[in-house]
mmCIF file of C-alpha atoms and ligand atoms in Angstrom:
data_model
loop_
_atom_site.group_PDB
_atom_site.id
_atom_site.type_symbol
_atom_site.label_atom_id
_atom_site.label_comp_id
_atom_site.label_asym_id
_atom_site.label_seq_id
_atom_site.Cartn_x
_atom_site.Cartn_y
_atom_site.Cartn_z
ATOM 1 C CA MET A 1 -56.480 -17.786 74.564
ATOM 2 C CA LYS A 2 -56.324 -14.133 73.652
ATOM 3 C CA LYS A 3 -52.695 -14.136 74.685
ATOM 4 C CA GLU A 4 -52.080 -17.217 72.584
ATOM 5 C CA LEU A 5 -53.659 -15.537 69.562
ATOM 6 C CA GLN A 6 -51.541 -12.402 70.045
ATOM 7 C CA ASN A 7 -48.365 -14.461 70.339
ATOM 8 C CA LEU A 8 -49.239 -16.403 67.248
ATOM 9 C CA ARG A 9 -49.887 -13.182 65.340
ATOM 10 C CA ASN A 10 -46.579 -11.654 66.403
ATOM 11 C CA LYS A 11 -44.636 -14.765 65.578
ATOM 12 C CA ALA A 12 -46.360 -15.112 62.197
ATOM 13 C CA LEU A 13 -45.707 -11.515 61.201
ATOM 14 C CA LYS A 14 -42.057 -11.725 62.282
ATOM 15 C CA GLU A 15 -41.563 -14.859 60.186
ATOM 16 C CA LEU A 16 -43.337 -13.404 57.199
ATOM 17 C CA ALA A 17 -40.986 -10.426 57.218
ATOM 18 C CA ARG A 18 -38.039 -12.791 57.039
ATOM 19 C CA VAL A 19 -39.408 -14.918 54.209
ATOM 20 C CA LYS A 20 -37.214 -14.567 51.100
ATOM 21 C CA ASP A 21 -39.125 -15.962 48.134
ATOM 22 C CA LEU A 22 -42.547 -16.886 46.893
ATOM 23 C CA SER A 23 -42.286 -20.600 47.689
ATOM 24 C CA ALA A 24 -41.325 -19.759 51.278
ATOM 25 C CA VAL A 25 -44.341 -17.446 51.409
ATOM 26 C CA GLU A 26 -46.559 -20.344 50.356
ATOM 27 C CA ALA A 27 -45.062 -22.540 53.092
ATOM 28 C CA TRP A 28 -45.774 -19.765 55.561
ATOM 29 C CA ARG A 29 -49.378 -19.534 54.387
ATOM 30 C CA VAL A 30 -49.872 -23.281 54.774
ATOM 31 C CA ALA A 31 -48.300 -23.224 58.240
ATOM 32 C CA TYR A 32 -50.567 -20.474 59.598
ATOM 33 C CA LEU A 33 -53.612 -20.076 57.393
ATOM 34 C CA GLY A 34 -53.850 -23.482 55.734
ATOM 35 C CA ARG A 35 -56.534 -25.952 56.625
ATOM 36 C CA LYS A 36 -54.286 -27.521 59.223
ATOM 37 C CA GLY A 37 -52.434 -24.263 59.953
ATOM 38 C CA THR A 38 -51.864 -23.140 63.500
ATOM 39 C CA LEU A 39 -54.207 -20.169 63.326
ATOM 40 C CA THR A 40 -56.955 -22.179 61.689
ATOM 41 C CA GLN A 41 -56.678 -24.803 64.380
ATOM 42 C CA LEU A 42 -56.683 -22.191 67.120
ATOM 43 C CA LEU A 43 -59.776 -20.567 65.666
ATOM 44 C CA ARG A 44 -61.496 -23.922 65.498
ATOM 45 C CA SER A 45 -61.016 -24.370 69.223
ATOM 46 C CA VAL A 46 -62.850 -21.067 69.872
ATOM 47 C CA GLY A 47 -66.093 -23.064 69.726
ATOM 48 C CA GLN A 48 -65.133 -24.796 72.929
ATOM 49 C CA LEU A 49 -64.983 -21.555 74.869
ATOM 50 C CA SER A 50 -67.721 -20.334 77.143
ATOM 51 C CA ALA A 51 -70.534 -18.332 75.565
ATOM 52 C CA LYS A 52 -69.259 -15.238 77.301
ATOM 53 C CA GLU A 53 -65.725 -15.435 76.002
ATOM 54 C CA ARG A 54 -66.483 -16.794 72.520
ATOM 55 C CA PRO A 55 -67.576 -13.561 70.743
ATOM 56 C CA LYS A 56 -64.640 -11.498 71.947
ATOM 57 C CA VAL A 57 -62.003 -14.139 71.224
ATOM 58 C CA GLY A 58 -63.708 -15.028 67.961
ATOM 59 C CA GLU A 59 -63.675 -11.422 66.867
ATOM 60 C CA LEU A 60 -59.990 -11.041 67.782
ATOM 61 C CA GLY A 61 -59.188 -14.288 66.005
ATOM 62 C CA ASN A 62 -60.923 -13.150 62.821
ATOM 63 C CA ARG A 63 -59.202 -9.794 62.931
ATOM 64 C CA ILE A 64 -55.846 -11.471 63.264
ATOM 65 C CA LYS A 65 -56.725 -13.813 60.425
ATOM 66 C CA GLU A 66 -57.602 -10.873 58.207
ATOM 67 C CA GLU A 67 -54.479 -9.022 59.293
ATOM 68 C CA LEU A 68 -52.333 -11.991 58.406
ATOM 69 C CA GLN A 69 -54.077 -12.406 55.049
ATOM 70 C CA THR A 70 -53.497 -8.733 54.213
ATOM 71 C CA ALA A 71 -49.854 -8.987 55.301
ATOM 72 C CA LEU A 72 -49.504 -12.073 53.132
ATOM 73 C CA GLN A 73 -50.754 -10.280 50.023
ATOM 74 C CA ALA A 74 -48.484 -7.295 50.713
ATOM 75 C CA ARG A 75 -45.456 -9.556 51.169
ATOM 76 C CA ILE A 76 -46.222 -11.400 47.937
ATOM 77 C CA GLN A 77 -46.318 -8.103 46.044
ATOM 78 C CA GLU A 78 -43.083 -6.960 47.638
ATOM 79 C CA LEU A 79 -41.304 -10.169 46.697
ATOM 80 C CA GLU A 80 -42.591 -9.975 43.136
ATOM 81 C CA LYS A 81 -41.276 -6.441 42.807
ATOM 82 C CA GLU A 82 -37.865 -7.515 44.035
ATOM 83 C CA ALA A 83 -37.796 -10.454 41.630
ATOM 84 C CA GLN A 84 -38.675 -8.100 38.770
ATOM 85 C CA LYS A 85 -35.800 -5.802 39.692
ATOM 86 C CA VAL A 86 -33.369 -8.725 39.649
ATOM 87 C CA ARG A 87 -34.674 -9.829 36.257
ATOM 88 C CA GLU A 88 -34.244 -6.340 34.853
ATOM 89 C CA ALA A 89 -30.690 -6.102 36.146
ATOM 90 C CA GLU A 90 -29.808 -9.414 34.544
ATOM 91 C CA THR A 91 -31.281 -8.676 31.119
ATOM 92 C CA LEU A 92 -28.841 -8.416 28.156
ATOM 93 C CA ASP A 93 -28.558 -4.887 26.885
ATOM 94 C CA ILE A 94 -29.033 -5.548 23.209
ATOM 95 C CA THR A 95 -28.744 -1.861 22.354
ATOM 96 C CA LEU A 96 -24.910 -2.023 22.554
ATOM 97 C CA PRO A 97 -23.580 -1.095 19.106
ATOM 98 C CA GLY A 98 -21.721 -3.928 17.318
ATOM 99 C CA ARG A 99 -18.024 -3.841 16.545
ATOM 100 C CA ARG A 100 -17.252 -3.210 12.894
ATOM 101 C CA PRO A 101 -14.923 -5.858 11.453
ATOM 102 C CA PRO A 102 -11.880 -4.258 9.817
ATOM 103 C CA GLN A 103 -12.495 -3.921 6.090
ATOM 104 C CA GLY A 104 -9.751 -4.504 3.567
ATOM 105 C CA GLY A 105 -9.331 -2.992 0.140
ATOM 106 C CA LEU A 106 -7.534 -3.733 -3.083
ATOM 107 C CA HIS A 107 -3.810 -3.021 -3.092
ATOM 108 C CA PRO A 108 -2.994 0.056 -5.211
ATOM 109 C CA VAL A 109 -0.973 -2.133 -7.593
ATOM 110 C CA THR A 110 -3.943 -4.483 -8.062
ATOM 111 C CA ARG A 111 -6.226 -1.527 -8.659
ATOM 112 C CA THR A 112 -3.877 -0.040 -11.214
ATOM 113 C CA LEU A 113 -3.448 -3.376 -12.952
ATOM 114 C CA ASN A 114 -7.233 -3.684 -13.162
ATOM 115 C CA GLU A 115 -7.421 -0.207 -14.697
ATOM 116 C CA ILE A 116 -4.777 -1.114 -17.276
ATOM 117 C CA ILE A 117 -6.617 -4.302 -18.183
ATOM 118 C CA GLU A 118 -9.854 -2.342 -18.520
ATOM 119 C CA ILE A 119 -8.231 -0.008 -21.033
ATOM 120 C CA PHE A 120 -6.871 -2.805 -23.230
ATOM 121 C CA THR A 121 -9.815 -5.186 -23.028
ATOM 122 C CA PRO A 122 -12.040 -3.120 -25.372
ATOM 123 C CA LEU A 123 -9.170 -3.194 -27.898
ATOM 124 C CA GLY A 124 -9.429 -6.965 -28.048
ATOM 125 C CA PHE A 125 -6.679 -7.911 -25.592
ATOM 126 C CA SER A 126 -7.257 -10.874 -23.304
ATOM 127 C CA VAL A 127 -5.235 -11.780 -20.202
ATOM 128 C CA TYR A 128 -2.755 -14.618 -19.832
ATOM 129 C CA GLU A 129 -0.417 -15.529 -16.965
ATOM 130 C CA GLY A 130 2.906 -17.373 -16.988
ATOM 131 C CA PRO A 131 5.063 -18.802 -14.199
ATOM 132 C CA GLU A 132 7.153 -16.607 -11.896
ATOM 133 C CA VAL A 133 9.883 -19.243 -11.692
ATOM 134 C CA GLU A 134 11.044 -19.539 -15.264
ATOM 135 C CA TRP A 135 13.549 -21.354 -17.444
ATOM 136 C CA ASP A 136 16.513 -19.404 -18.727
ATOM 137 C CA ARG A 137 15.375 -20.403 -22.215
ATOM 138 C CA TYR A 138 12.112 -18.514 -21.949
ATOM 139 C CA ASN A 139 13.367 -15.571 -19.935
ATOM 140 C CA PHE A 140 16.408 -15.046 -22.217
ATOM 141 C CA GLU A 141 17.355 -17.403 -25.002
ATOM 142 C CA LEU A 142 14.098 -17.605 -26.939
ATOM 143 C CA LEU A 143 13.846 -13.837 -26.569
ATOM 144 C CA ASN A 144 17.064 -13.489 -28.553
ATOM 145 C CA ILE A 145 19.368 -13.162 -25.528
ATOM 146 C CA PRO A 146 21.894 -16.017 -25.724
ATOM 147 C CA PRO A 147 24.131 -16.929 -22.758
ATOM 148 C CA ASP A 148 27.052 -14.518 -22.327
ATOM 149 C CA HIS A 149 25.345 -11.942 -24.552
ATOM 150 C CA PRO A 150 26.020 -8.472 -23.093
ATOM 151 C CA ALA A 151 22.269 -7.738 -23.211
ATOM 152 C CA ARG A 152 21.913 -9.978 -20.157
ATOM 153 C CA ASP A 153 23.378 -7.120 -18.147
ATOM 154 C CA MET A 154 20.074 -5.288 -18.648
ATOM 155 C CA TRP A 155 18.457 -7.678 -16.167
ATOM 156 C CA ASP A 156 19.982 -8.283 -12.757
ATOM 157 C CA THR A 157 18.956 -11.864 -12.380
ATOM 158 C CA LEU A 158 18.158 -14.024 -9.366
ATOM 159 C CA TYR A 159 19.076 -17.575 -10.345
ATOM 160 C CA ILE A 160 17.733 -20.670 -8.619
ATOM 161 C CA ALA A 161 20.503 -23.006 -7.412
ATOM 162 C CA PRO A 162 21.492 -25.417 -10.239
ATOM 163 C CA PRO A 163 21.533 -28.010 -11.627
ATOM 164 C CA TYR A 164 18.247 -28.783 -13.355
ATOM 165 C CA GLY A 165 19.795 -30.530 -16.330
ATOM 166 C CA LYS A 166 22.198 -29.302 -18.950
ATOM 167 C CA GLY A 167 21.458 -25.820 -20.181
ATOM 168 C CA GLN A 168 18.302 -25.738 -18.075
ATOM 169 C CA ASP A 169 19.023 -22.897 -15.715
ATOM 170 C CA MET A 170 16.120 -21.787 -13.608
ATOM 171 C CA LEU A 171 15.539 -18.260 -12.370
ATOM 172 C CA LEU A 172 12.968 -15.852 -11.035
ATOM 173 C CA ARG A 173 11.704 -14.191 -14.199
ATOM 174 C CA THR A 174 13.169 -10.733 -14.619
ATOM 175 C CA HIS A 175 10.311 -9.579 -16.828
ATOM 176 C CA THR A 176 6.986 -10.803 -18.177
ATOM 177 C CA SER A 177 8.389 -11.125 -21.710
ATOM 178 C CA PRO A 178 8.888 -14.934 -21.455
ATOM 179 C CA GLY A 179 5.078 -15.060 -21.480
ATOM 180 C CA GLN A 180 5.282 -13.879 -25.121
ATOM 181 C CA ILE A 181 7.069 -17.076 -26.136
ATOM 182 C CA ARG A 182 4.819 -19.320 -24.079
ATOM 183 C CA LEU A 183 1.719 -17.752 -25.532
ATOM 184 C CA MET A 184 2.904 -17.751 -29.153
ATOM 185 C CA GLN A 185 3.900 -21.413 -28.865
ATOM 186 C CA GLU A 186 0.443 -22.177 -27.583
ATOM 187 C CA MET A 187 -1.471 -20.116 -30.141
ATOM 188 C CA ALA A 188 0.546 -20.268 -33.412
ATOM 189 C CA PRO A 189 -0.408 -19.711 -36.142
ATOM 190 C CA ALA A 190 -3.536 -17.921 -34.883
ATOM 191 C CA PRO A 191 -3.376 -14.124 -34.565
ATOM 192 C CA LEU A 192 -3.357 -12.951 -30.967
ATOM 193 C CA ARG A 193 -3.718 -9.920 -28.738
ATOM 194 C CA VAL A 194 -2.856 -10.472 -25.135
ATOM 195 C CA LEU A 195 -1.834 -8.864 -21.853
ATOM 196 C CA ILE A 196 0.501 -10.816 -19.584
ATOM 197 C CA PRO A 197 0.575 -9.377 -16.050
ATOM 198 C CA GLY A 198 2.661 -10.733 -13.198
ATOM 199 C CA ARG A 199 5.389 -10.365 -10.603
ATOM 200 C CA CYS A 200 9.003 -10.011 -11.670
ATOM 201 C CA TYR A 201 12.205 -10.178 -9.649
ATOM 202 C CA ARG A 202 15.568 -8.551 -9.990
ATOM 203 C CA TYR A 203 18.795 -8.438 -8.066
ATOM 204 C CA GLU A 204 18.308 -4.718 -7.795
ATOM 205 C CA ALA A 205 19.774 -1.786 -5.890
ATOM 206 C CA VAL A 206 16.567 -0.480 -4.315
ATOM 207 C CA ASP A 207 15.841 3.244 -4.682
ATOM 208 C CA PRO A 208 12.748 5.464 -5.079
ATOM 209 C CA THR A 209 12.017 4.009 -8.526
ATOM 210 C CA HIS A 210 13.436 0.477 -8.285
ATOM 211 C CA GLU A 211 12.284 -2.499 -6.243
ATOM 212 C CA TRP A 212 13.658 -6.047 -6.265
ATOM 213 C CA MET A 213 10.106 -7.336 -6.709
ATOM 214 C CA PHE A 214 7.578 -5.543 -8.862
ATOM 215 C CA VAL A 215 4.689 -6.141 -11.231
ATOM 216 C CA GLN A 216 4.841 -5.823 -14.995
ATOM 217 C CA VAL A 217 2.249 -6.037 -17.708
ATOM 218 C CA GLU A 218 3.416 -7.368 -21.009
ATOM 219 C CA GLY A 219 1.434 -6.719 -24.163
ATOM 220 C CA LEU A 220 1.647 -8.660 -27.385
ATOM 221 C CA ALA A 221 -0.213 -8.437 -30.665
ATOM 222 C CA VAL A 222 0.668 -10.791 -33.514
ATOM 223 C CA GLY A 223 -1.125 -10.899 -36.831
ATOM 224 C CA LYS A 224 -0.875 -10.134 -40.527
ATOM 225 C CA LYS A 225 -0.025 -6.531 -41.435
ATOM 226 C CA ILE A 226 0.580 -5.260 -37.903
ATOM 227 C CA THR A 227 2.799 -2.156 -38.096
ATOM 228 C CA MET A 228 4.571 0.365 -35.909
ATOM 229 C CA ALA A 229 1.579 2.666 -36.422
ATOM 230 C CA ASP A 230 -0.546 0.124 -34.521
ATOM 231 C CA LEU A 231 1.994 0.148 -31.705
ATOM 232 C CA LYS A 232 1.998 3.941 -31.422
ATOM 233 C CA GLY A 233 -1.751 4.184 -31.758
ATOM 234 C CA VAL A 234 -2.513 1.604 -29.096
ATOM 235 C CA LEU A 235 0.046 2.901 -26.604
ATOM 236 C CA SER A 236 -0.888 6.560 -27.079
ATOM 237 C CA HIS A 237 -4.505 5.596 -26.563
ATOM 238 C CA PHE A 238 -3.497 3.803 -23.380
ATOM 239 C CA ALA A 239 -1.533 6.808 -22.060
ATOM 240 C CA ARG A 240 -4.399 9.175 -22.776
ATOM 241 C CA GLN A 241 -6.940 6.894 -21.095
ATOM 242 C CA MET A 242 -4.729 6.397 -18.078
ATOM 243 C CA PHE A 243 -3.438 9.906 -17.459
ATOM 244 C CA GLY A 244 -5.666 12.279 -19.391
ATOM 245 C CA GLU A 245 -5.122 14.224 -22.566
ATOM 246 C CA GLU A 246 -2.806 16.829 -21.003
ATOM 247 C CA LEU A 247 0.161 14.690 -19.947
ATOM 248 C CA LYS A 248 2.888 14.655 -22.587
ATOM 249 C CA VAL A 249 4.021 11.316 -24.003
ATOM 250 C CA ARG A 250 7.339 10.698 -25.703
ATOM 251 C CA PHE A 251 8.511 7.833 -27.950
ATOM 252 C CA ARG A 252 12.220 7.344 -28.499
ATOM 253 C CA CYS A 253 14.342 4.630 -30.030
ATOM 254 C CA ASP A 254 15.601 2.075 -27.557
ATOM 255 C CA TYR A 255 17.209 -1.318 -27.678
ATOM 256 C CA PHE A 256 15.680 -4.574 -26.524
ATOM 257 C CA PRO A 257 16.972 -7.818 -28.067
ATOM 258 C CA PHE A 258 13.486 -9.195 -28.712
ATOM 259 C CA VAL A 259 12.191 -6.265 -30.785
ATOM 260 C CA GLU A 260 13.329 -4.493 -33.946
ATOM 261 C CA PRO A 261 12.953 -1.592 -34.010
ATOM 262 C CA GLY A 262 12.680 -1.021 -30.263
ATOM 263 C CA ALA A 263 11.228 1.996 -28.509
ATOM 264 C CA GLU A 264 10.757 3.521 -25.132
ATOM 265 C CA MET A 265 7.670 5.444 -24.105
ATOM 266 C CA ALA A 266 8.074 8.103 -21.450
ATOM 267 C CA ILE A 267 5.675 10.366 -19.715
ATOM 268 C CA GLU A 268 6.189 13.860 -18.352
ATOM 269 C CA CYS A 269 7.465 13.762 -14.727
ATOM 270 C CA PHE A 270 4.516 14.063 -12.377
ATOM 271 C CA VAL A 271 6.570 15.627 -9.582
ATOM 272 C CA CYS A 272 8.563 18.403 -11.279
ATOM 273 C CA HIS A 273 6.767 18.583 -14.665
ATOM 274 C CA GLY A 274 9.967 19.238 -16.548
ATOM 275 C CA PRO A 275 12.958 20.861 -14.829
ATOM 276 C CA GLY A 276 14.126 17.576 -13.259
ATOM 277 C CA CYS A 277 14.031 16.061 -9.779
ATOM 278 C CA ARG A 278 15.054 12.952 -7.878
ATOM 279 C CA THR A 279 12.004 10.961 -8.999
ATOM 280 C CA CYS A 280 12.746 11.469 -12.710
ATOM 281 C CA LYS A 281 16.501 11.282 -12.153
ATOM 282 C CA TYR A 282 16.742 14.919 -13.256
ATOM 283 C CA THR A 283 15.501 14.264 -16.787
ATOM 284 C CA GLY A 284 11.928 15.599 -16.577
ATOM 285 C CA TRP A 285 10.670 12.320 -18.015
ATOM 286 C CA ILE A 286 9.752 8.984 -16.535
ATOM 287 C CA GLU A 287 10.068 5.970 -18.727
ATOM 288 C CA ILE A 288 6.944 3.886 -18.284
ATOM 289 C CA LEU A 289 7.370 1.189 -20.853
ATOM 290 C CA GLY A 290 9.525 -0.480 -23.416
ATOM 291 C CA ALA A 291 8.053 -1.536 -26.736
ATOM 292 C CA GLY A 292 8.860 -2.510 -30.278
ATOM 293 C CA MET A 293 8.073 -4.638 -33.291
ATOM 294 C CA VAL A 294 8.529 -8.303 -32.424
ATOM 295 C CA HIS A 295 11.925 -9.483 -33.718
ATOM 296 C CA PRO A 296 11.628 -11.966 -36.629
ATOM 297 C CA GLN A 297 13.670 -14.536 -34.712
ATOM 298 C CA VAL A 298 11.328 -14.229 -31.717
ATOM 299 C CA LEU A 299 8.335 -14.739 -34.018
ATOM 300 C CA ARG A 300 10.047 -17.835 -35.364
ATOM 301 C CA ASN A 301 10.774 -19.085 -31.826
ATOM 302 C CA GLY A 302 7.092 -18.674 -31.085
ATOM 303 C CA GLY A 303 6.085 -20.674 -34.151
ATOM 304 C CA TYR A 304 5.128 -17.843 -36.530
ATOM 305 C CA ASP A 305 6.558 -17.288 -39.996
ATOM 306 C CA PRO A 306 7.936 -13.710 -40.038
ATOM 307 C CA ALA A 307 7.331 -13.534 -43.803
ATOM 308 C CA GLU A 308 3.635 -13.777 -43.092
ATOM 309 C CA PHE A 309 3.246 -12.435 -39.570
ATOM 310 C CA SER A 310 4.360 -9.364 -37.691
ATOM 311 C CA GLY A 311 3.579 -8.003 -34.285
ATOM 312 C CA PHE A 312 4.274 -5.432 -31.622
ATOM 313 C CA ALA A 313 5.045 -5.907 -27.955
ATOM 314 C CA PHE A 314 5.419 -3.755 -24.894
ATOM 315 C CA GLY A 315 6.165 -4.118 -21.214
ATOM 316 C CA MET A 316 5.427 -1.702 -18.403
ATOM 317 C CA GLY A 317 5.910 -1.499 -14.641
ATOM 318 C CA VAL A 318 2.579 -1.318 -12.865
ATOM 319 C CA GLU A 319 4.051 0.432 -9.806
ATOM 320 C CA ARG A 320 5.314 3.246 -12.008
ATOM 321 C CA ILE A 321 1.884 3.668 -13.513
ATOM 322 C CA ALA A 322 0.363 3.712 -10.014
ATOM 323 C CA MET A 323 2.934 6.303 -8.902
ATOM 324 C CA LEU A 324 1.952 8.548 -11.763
ATOM 325 C CA LYS A 325 -1.726 7.960 -11.260
ATOM 326 C CA TYR A 326 -1.773 8.550 -7.500
ATOM 327 C CA GLY A 327 1.217 10.872 -7.084
ATOM 328 C CA ILE A 328 3.287 8.416 -5.042
ATOM 329 C CA GLU A 329 6.909 9.489 -4.814
ATOM 330 C CA ASP A 330 8.621 6.323 -3.683
ATOM 331 C CA ILE A 331 8.091 2.811 -5.042
ATOM 332 C CA ARG A 332 9.110 1.319 -1.684
ATOM 333 C CA TYR A 333 5.799 2.343 -0.114
ATOM 334 C CA PHE A 334 3.994 -0.359 -2.107
ATOM 335 C CA TYR A 335 5.610 -3.253 -0.304
ATOM 336 C CA GLY A 336 6.239 -1.680 3.101
ATOM 337 C CA ASN A 337 2.982 -3.169 4.454
ATOM 338 C CA ASP A 338 2.173 0.105 6.163
ATOM 339 C CA LEU A 339 -1.589 0.455 6.578
ATOM 340 C CA ARG A 340 -1.253 4.233 6.815
ATOM 341 C CA PHE A 341 -0.188 4.103 3.170
ATOM 342 C CA LEU A 342 -2.351 1.234 1.942
ATOM 343 C CA SER A 343 -5.620 2.347 3.548
ATOM 344 C CA GLN A 344 -5.526 5.554 1.520
ATOM 345 C CA PHE A 345 -6.491 3.507 -1.540
ATOM 346 C CA ARG A 346 -9.694 1.955 -0.202
HETATM 347 N N1 LIG B 401 10.910 -6.842 -20.881
HETATM 348 C C1 LIG B 401 11.443 -5.498 -20.860
HETATM 349 C C2 LIG B 401 11.982 -5.163 -19.491
HETATM 350 O O1 LIG B 401 11.614 -5.761 -18.559
HETATM 351 C C3 LIG B 401 10.368 -4.503 -21.214
HETATM 352 C C4 LIG B 401 9.945 -4.639 -22.628
HETATM 353 C C5 LIG B 401 10.589 -3.884 -23.620
HETATM 354 C C6 LIG B 401 8.956 -5.492 -23.004
HETATM 355 C C7 LIG B 401 10.214 -3.993 -24.930
HETATM 356 C C8 LIG B 401 8.572 -5.606 -24.339
HETATM 357 C C9 LIG B 401 9.226 -4.831 -25.306
HETATM 358 O O2 LIG B 401 7.602 -6.425 -24.707
HETATM 359 O O3 LIG B 401 8.823 -4.928 -26.567
HETATM 360 O O4 LIG B 401 12.812 -4.305 -19.396
#
């Protein structure tokens, strides 16, 4: 019987060491220490032994029982520790820093356009947009540029394949000036002050100051008693707001078919400041806009009576303004889609 008890103990301890999880431990407990467990049953049979043997075997049996119970508790703790380790290893490390999504910014041309609009808005100018694909009539004829007129050479035009009906040529607008006609026709005979921004297209030889696609802002003010003094005042104010008091501004006579008289406003070259360089085509000046008093025929085409109404108009290239503002030396950077350039304006 003693031998039996020893064997049982050894077997039980060996098995317990091999047990892998808590439910297997419980099965082990039931098998040896449970009410019908092998050890329990063996201990029960101790009562049948002789009075001489009983105490010794009983004592050994109880010791083994205690030993097994202690081993059981120790094994349970061990298994729980292991389980904890596994849980810790599997836990998500939520301290990992997140990935920043790439952040965009406004294109320098958009920013500059917004700045221009902000300067004119307090002067009472609102914003209007016309179509980029335009009729010849609006882009040229109603602006006093009939077909075959030599002034058409001032705009290298991208025509859309005809025909669209007799005398209805379609083109990519070469300037924002057709917006003048559209707006006057909509508003006449009410006085108006408006900015017309938008993309323009030309069949252009591309160089540091010319692109085949660019953005213009047109300005138009029509009312009673508007004079050239208003034109100069508004545009000088604009130049001072945009570039500061120091930069020199120059007005000279120029010709545009839709104004009379016509003018050109130039600004001191921001690269060479005078002596001449590639950017200013060796003149020391960069023309930033054309302007003039709205031609009587154009007023008439827009629905205004030139005996009663007058107005001034101007048109400027937004890229040129941005180049001056940010010291950019080549207009081609704007549309090169190079983030090394664009991200500098965030
Ligand atoms: N539309 C002209 C151009 O693209 C610029 C211009 C000149 C606009 C004189 C005007 C103006 O409104 O009065 O070259």
